[in-house]
CSV table of C-alpha atoms in Angstrom, one decimal:
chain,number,residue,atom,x,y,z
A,1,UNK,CA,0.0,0.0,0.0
A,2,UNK,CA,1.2,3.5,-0.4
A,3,UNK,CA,2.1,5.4,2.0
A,4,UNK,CA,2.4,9.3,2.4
A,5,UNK,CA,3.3,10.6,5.7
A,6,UNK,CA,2.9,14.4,7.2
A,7,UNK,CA,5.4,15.6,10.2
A,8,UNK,CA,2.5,17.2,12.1
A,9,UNK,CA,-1.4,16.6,12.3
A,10,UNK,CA,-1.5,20.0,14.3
A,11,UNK,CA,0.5,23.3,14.5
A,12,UNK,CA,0.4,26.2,16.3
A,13,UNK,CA,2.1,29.4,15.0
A,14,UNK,CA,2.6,32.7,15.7
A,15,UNK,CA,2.2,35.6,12.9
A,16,UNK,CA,5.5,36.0,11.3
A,17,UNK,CA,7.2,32.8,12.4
A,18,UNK,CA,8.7,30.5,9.7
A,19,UNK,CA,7.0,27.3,9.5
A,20,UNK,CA,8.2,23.9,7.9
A,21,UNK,CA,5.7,21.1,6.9
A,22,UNK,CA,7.2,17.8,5.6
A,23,UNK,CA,5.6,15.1,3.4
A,24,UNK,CA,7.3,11.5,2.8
A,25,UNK,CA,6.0,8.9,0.4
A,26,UNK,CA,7.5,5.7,-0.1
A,27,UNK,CA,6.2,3.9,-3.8
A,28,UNK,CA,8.9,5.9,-5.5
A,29,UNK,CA,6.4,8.5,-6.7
A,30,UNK,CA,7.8,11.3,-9.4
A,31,UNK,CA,5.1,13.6,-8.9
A,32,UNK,CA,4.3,15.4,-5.5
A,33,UNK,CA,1.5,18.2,-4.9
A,34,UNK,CA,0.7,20.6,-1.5
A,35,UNK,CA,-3.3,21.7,-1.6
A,36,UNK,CA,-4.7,23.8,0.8
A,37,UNK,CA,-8.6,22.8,1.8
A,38,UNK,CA,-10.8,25.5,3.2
A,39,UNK,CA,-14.7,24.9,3.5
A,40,UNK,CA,-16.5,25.6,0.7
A,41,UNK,CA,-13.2,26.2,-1.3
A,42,UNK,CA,-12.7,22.9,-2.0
A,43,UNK,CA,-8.9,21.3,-2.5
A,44,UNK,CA,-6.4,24.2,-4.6
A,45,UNK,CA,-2.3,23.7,-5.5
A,46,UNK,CA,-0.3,25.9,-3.9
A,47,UNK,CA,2.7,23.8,-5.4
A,48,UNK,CA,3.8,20.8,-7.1
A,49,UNK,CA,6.9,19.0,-7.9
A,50,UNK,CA,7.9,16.7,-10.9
A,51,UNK,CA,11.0,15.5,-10.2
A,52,UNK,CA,14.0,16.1,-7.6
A,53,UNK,CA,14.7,19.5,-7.4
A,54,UNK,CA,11.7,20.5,-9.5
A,55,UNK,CA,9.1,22.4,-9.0
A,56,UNK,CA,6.1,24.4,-10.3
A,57,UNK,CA,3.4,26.8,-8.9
A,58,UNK,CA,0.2,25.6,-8.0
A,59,UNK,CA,-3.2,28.3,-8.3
A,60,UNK,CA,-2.1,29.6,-4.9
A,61,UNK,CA,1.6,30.1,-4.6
A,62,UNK,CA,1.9,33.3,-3.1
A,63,UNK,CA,3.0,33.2,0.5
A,64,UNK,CA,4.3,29.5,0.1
A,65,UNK,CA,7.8,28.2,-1.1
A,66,UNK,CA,8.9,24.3,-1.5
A,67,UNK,CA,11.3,22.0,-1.1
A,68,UNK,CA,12.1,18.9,-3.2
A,69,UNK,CA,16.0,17.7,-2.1
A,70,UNK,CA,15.3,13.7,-1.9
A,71,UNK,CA,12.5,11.9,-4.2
A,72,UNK,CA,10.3,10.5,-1.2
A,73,UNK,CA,10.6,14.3,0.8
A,74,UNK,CA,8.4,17.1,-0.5
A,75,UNK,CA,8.7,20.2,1.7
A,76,UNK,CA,6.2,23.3,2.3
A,77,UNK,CA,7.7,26.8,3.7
A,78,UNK,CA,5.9,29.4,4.8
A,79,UNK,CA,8.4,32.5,5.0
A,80,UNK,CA,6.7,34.3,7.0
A,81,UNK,CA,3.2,32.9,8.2
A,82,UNK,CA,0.0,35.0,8.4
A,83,UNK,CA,-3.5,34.2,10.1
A,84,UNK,CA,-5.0,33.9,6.6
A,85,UNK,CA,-2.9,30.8,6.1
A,86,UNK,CA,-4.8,29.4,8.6
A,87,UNK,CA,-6.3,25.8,6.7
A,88,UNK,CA,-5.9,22.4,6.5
A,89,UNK,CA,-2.8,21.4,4.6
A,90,UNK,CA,-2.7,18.1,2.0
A,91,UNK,CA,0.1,16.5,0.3
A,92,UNK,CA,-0.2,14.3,-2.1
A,93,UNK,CA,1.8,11.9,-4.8
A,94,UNK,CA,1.1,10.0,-7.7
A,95,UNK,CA,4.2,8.5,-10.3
A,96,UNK,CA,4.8,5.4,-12.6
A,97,UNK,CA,1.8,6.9,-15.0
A,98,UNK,CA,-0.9,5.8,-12.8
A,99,UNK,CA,-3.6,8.8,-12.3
A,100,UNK,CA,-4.6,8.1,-8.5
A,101,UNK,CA,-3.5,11.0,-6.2
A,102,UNK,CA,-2.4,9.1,-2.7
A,103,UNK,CA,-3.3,12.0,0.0
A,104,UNK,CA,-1.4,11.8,3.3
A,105,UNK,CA,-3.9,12.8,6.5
A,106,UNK,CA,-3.2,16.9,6.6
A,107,UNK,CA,-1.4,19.3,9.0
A,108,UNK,CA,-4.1,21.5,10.6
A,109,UNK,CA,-2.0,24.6,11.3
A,110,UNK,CA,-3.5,27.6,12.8
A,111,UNK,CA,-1.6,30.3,13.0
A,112,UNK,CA,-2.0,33.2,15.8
B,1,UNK,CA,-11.7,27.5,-18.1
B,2,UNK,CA,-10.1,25.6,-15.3
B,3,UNK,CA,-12.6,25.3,-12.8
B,4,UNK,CA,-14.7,22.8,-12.2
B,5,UNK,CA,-18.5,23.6,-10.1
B,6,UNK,CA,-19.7,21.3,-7.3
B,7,UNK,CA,-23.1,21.1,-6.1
B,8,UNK,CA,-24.9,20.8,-3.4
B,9,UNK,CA,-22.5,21.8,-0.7
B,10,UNK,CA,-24.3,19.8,1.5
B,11,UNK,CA,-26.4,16.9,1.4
B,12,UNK,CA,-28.8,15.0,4.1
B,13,UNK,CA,-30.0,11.9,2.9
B,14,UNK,CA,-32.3,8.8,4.8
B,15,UNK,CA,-30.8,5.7,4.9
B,16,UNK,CA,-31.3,3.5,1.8
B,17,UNK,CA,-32.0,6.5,-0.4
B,18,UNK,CA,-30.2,7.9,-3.4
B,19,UNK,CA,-27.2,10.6,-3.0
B,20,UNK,CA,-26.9,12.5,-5.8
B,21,UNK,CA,-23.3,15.2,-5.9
B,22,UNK,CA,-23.3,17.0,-9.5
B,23,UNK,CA,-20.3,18.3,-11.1
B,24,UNK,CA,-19.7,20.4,-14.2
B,25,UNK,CA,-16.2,21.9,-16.2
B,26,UNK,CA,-15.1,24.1,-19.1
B,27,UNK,CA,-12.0,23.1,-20.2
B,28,UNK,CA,-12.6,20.7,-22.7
B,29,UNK,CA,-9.3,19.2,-22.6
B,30,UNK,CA,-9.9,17.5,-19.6
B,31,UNK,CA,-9.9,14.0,-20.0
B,32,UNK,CA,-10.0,12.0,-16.5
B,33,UNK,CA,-12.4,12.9,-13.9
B,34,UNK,CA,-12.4,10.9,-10.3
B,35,UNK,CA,-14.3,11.5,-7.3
B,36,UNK,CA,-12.6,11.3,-3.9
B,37,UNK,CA,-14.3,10.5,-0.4
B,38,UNK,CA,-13.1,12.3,2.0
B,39,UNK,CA,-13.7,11.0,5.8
B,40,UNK,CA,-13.1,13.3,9.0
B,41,UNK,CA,-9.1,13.2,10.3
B,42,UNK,CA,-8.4,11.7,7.0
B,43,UNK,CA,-7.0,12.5,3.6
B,44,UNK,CA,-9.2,11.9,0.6
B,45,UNK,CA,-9.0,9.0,-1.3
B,46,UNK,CA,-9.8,7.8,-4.8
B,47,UNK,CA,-13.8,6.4,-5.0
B,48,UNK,CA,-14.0,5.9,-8.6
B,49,UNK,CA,-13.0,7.7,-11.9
B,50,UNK,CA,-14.3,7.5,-15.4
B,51,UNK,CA,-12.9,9.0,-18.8
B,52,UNK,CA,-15.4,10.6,-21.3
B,53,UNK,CA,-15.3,7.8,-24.0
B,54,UNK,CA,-18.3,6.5,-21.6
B,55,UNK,CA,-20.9,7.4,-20.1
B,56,UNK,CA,-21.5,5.5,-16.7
B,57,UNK,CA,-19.2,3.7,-14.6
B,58,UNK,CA,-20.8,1.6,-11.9
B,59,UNK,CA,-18.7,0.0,-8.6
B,60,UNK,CA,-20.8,-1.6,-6.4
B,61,UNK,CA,-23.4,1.3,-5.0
B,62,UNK,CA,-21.2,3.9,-6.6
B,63,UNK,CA,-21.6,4.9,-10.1
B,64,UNK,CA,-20.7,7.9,-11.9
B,65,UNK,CA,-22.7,9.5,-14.9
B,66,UNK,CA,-21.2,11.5,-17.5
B,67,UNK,CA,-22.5,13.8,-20.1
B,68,UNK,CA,-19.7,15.2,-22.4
B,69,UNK,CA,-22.0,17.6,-24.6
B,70,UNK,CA,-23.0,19.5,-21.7
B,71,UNK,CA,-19.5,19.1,-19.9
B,72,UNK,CA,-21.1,17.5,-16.7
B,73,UNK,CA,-20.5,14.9,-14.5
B,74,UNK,CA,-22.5,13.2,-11.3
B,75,UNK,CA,-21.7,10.6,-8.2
B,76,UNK,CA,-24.7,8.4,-7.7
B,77,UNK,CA,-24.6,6.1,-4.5
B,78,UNK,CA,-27.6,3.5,-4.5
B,79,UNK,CA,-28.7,2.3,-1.0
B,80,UNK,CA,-26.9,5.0,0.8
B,81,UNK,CA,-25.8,4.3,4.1
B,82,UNK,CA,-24.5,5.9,7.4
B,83,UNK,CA,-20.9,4.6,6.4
B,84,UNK,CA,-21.2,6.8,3.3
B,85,UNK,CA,-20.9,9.7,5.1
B,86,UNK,CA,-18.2,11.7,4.5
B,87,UNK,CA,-16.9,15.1,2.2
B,88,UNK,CA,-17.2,14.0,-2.0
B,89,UNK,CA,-14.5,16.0,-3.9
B,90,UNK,CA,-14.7,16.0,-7.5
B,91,UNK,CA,-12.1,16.6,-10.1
B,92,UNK,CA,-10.8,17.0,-13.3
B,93,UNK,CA,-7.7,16.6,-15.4
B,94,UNK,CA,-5.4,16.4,-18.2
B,95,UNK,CA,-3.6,12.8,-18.5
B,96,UNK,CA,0.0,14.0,-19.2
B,97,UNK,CA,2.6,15.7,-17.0
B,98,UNK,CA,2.2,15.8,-13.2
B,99,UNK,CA,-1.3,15.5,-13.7
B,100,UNK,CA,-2.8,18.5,-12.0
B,101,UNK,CA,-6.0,17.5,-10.7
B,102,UNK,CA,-8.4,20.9,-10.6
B,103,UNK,CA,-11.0,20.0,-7.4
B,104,UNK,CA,-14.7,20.9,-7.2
B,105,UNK,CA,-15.7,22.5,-3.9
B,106,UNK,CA,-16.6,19.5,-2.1
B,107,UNK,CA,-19.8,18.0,-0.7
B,108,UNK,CA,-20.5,16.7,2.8
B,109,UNK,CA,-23.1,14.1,2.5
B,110,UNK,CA,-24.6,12.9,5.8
B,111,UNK,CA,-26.4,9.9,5.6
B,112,UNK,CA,-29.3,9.8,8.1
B,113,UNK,CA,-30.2,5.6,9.7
C-alpha cells in the first residue's frame, strides 16, 4: 500500500514565524503536490513537484515556497506565516503513470 | 476554463435512499475525472474515476454519470448508508505531465439511519 506521511497533524504558530511542513512517500512517486482545503473552497495547488529539485506553482503560490532535495521528501515553507494561512494542509503523490492522487492525512495549522 | 463547479454543498439523505453530488467543467481538454471520499481526520482518497469515452461507470453502490456535450459529471450512490458519510470531492484533469488535478468545492453528504 502507499504510504504518504505528514510531520504534524496539528500546529500552532505565531504571525511572522517561519513554518516547515514535511511530506514523505514511499512507492517511489515522481510527482508530489501541496493543496490547501478551506470549507467551501474545495482542494487548490499551492505547489507541485515533478522530479527532484523540480518544482512548479500551483493556483495559490503566493506566500508559500517548496522543497524537493530527496524523491520520497516534498517540503512546504511558509516564510513568514500569516493568520489567513490558517487551513488544513494536504500532500499528495502519484508517479509510474498511474492517475490516483495518494493523500497523506493533513497538518491543521493555525496560526496566531 | 479551469474550474470545475460542485453542487450541493451539503447533502442530508435517509438511509437506503439515493445521493446525488453534480459536477460540471469548461475546459474541454480535460480527459479524466475521479471522485474522492473524504472522511473526518483523514486525507481523501480515490472512490471511482471515469474517462469521457463512456458514459457510466458503476462500482458496487457507486456509479458515476457522464454527459460530455454538456461538460457535466455526477456521483450516484444507491442504498446510501451511514458509512457513506463523508466530504465528496470532484475533479478533473489532463492525462499527461504531473497530472494537475483541478478539485470541485466539495460536498458533505450525511447519511441519516
Amino acid at each position: 500500500d502507499v504510504k504518504v506521511t505528514q510531520s504534524s497533524r496539528y500546529l500552532v504558530k505565531r504571525t511572522g514565524e517561519k513554518v516547515f511542513l514535511e511530506c514523505v512517500q514511499d512507492m517511489d512517486h515522481e510527482n508530489m503536490f501541496w493543496y490547501r482545503q478551506d470549507p467551501g473552497l474545495g482542494l487548490r495547488l499551492i505547489y507541485f513537484s515533478y522530479d527532484v529539485k523540480m518544482k512548479e506553482k500551483g493556483d495559490i503560490p503566493e506566500g508559500y515556497s517548496v522543497s524537493r532535495e530527496k524523491k520520497e521528501r516534498f517540503s512546504l515553507i511558509l516564510e513568514s506565516a500569516s493568520t489567513n494561512q490558517t487551513s488544513m494542509y494536504l500532500c499528495a503523490s502519484t508517479g509510474g503513470g498511474e492517475e490516483t492522487q495518494y493523500f497523506g492525512p493533513g497538518t491543521r495549522l493555525l496560526v496566531l | 476554463q479551469q474550474q470545475v463547479k460542485q453542487s450541493p454543498q451539503s447533502l442530508i439523505v435517509q438511509k437506503g435512499g439515493i445521493s446525488i453530488i453534480n459536477c460540471a467543467y469548461e475546459n474541454t481538454a480535460f480527459d479524466y475525472f475521479p471522485w474522492y471520499q473524504q472522511f473526518p481526520g483523514k486525507g481523501p482518497a480515490l472512490l471511482i474515476a471515469i474517462r469521457p469515452d463512456v458514459s457510466e461507470k458503476k462500482e458496487g453502490r457507486f456509479t458515476i454519470s457522464f454527459n460530455k456535450s454538456a461538460k457535466q459529471f455526477s456521483l450516484h450512490i444507491m442504498d446510501s448508508q451511514p458509512g457513506d458519510s463523508a466530504t465528496y470531492f470532484c475533479a478533473a484533469t489532463q492525462f499527461q505531465g504531473a497530472q494537475k488535478l483541478v478539485f470541485g468545492q466539495g460536498t458533505r453528504l450525511t447519511i441519516n439511519p
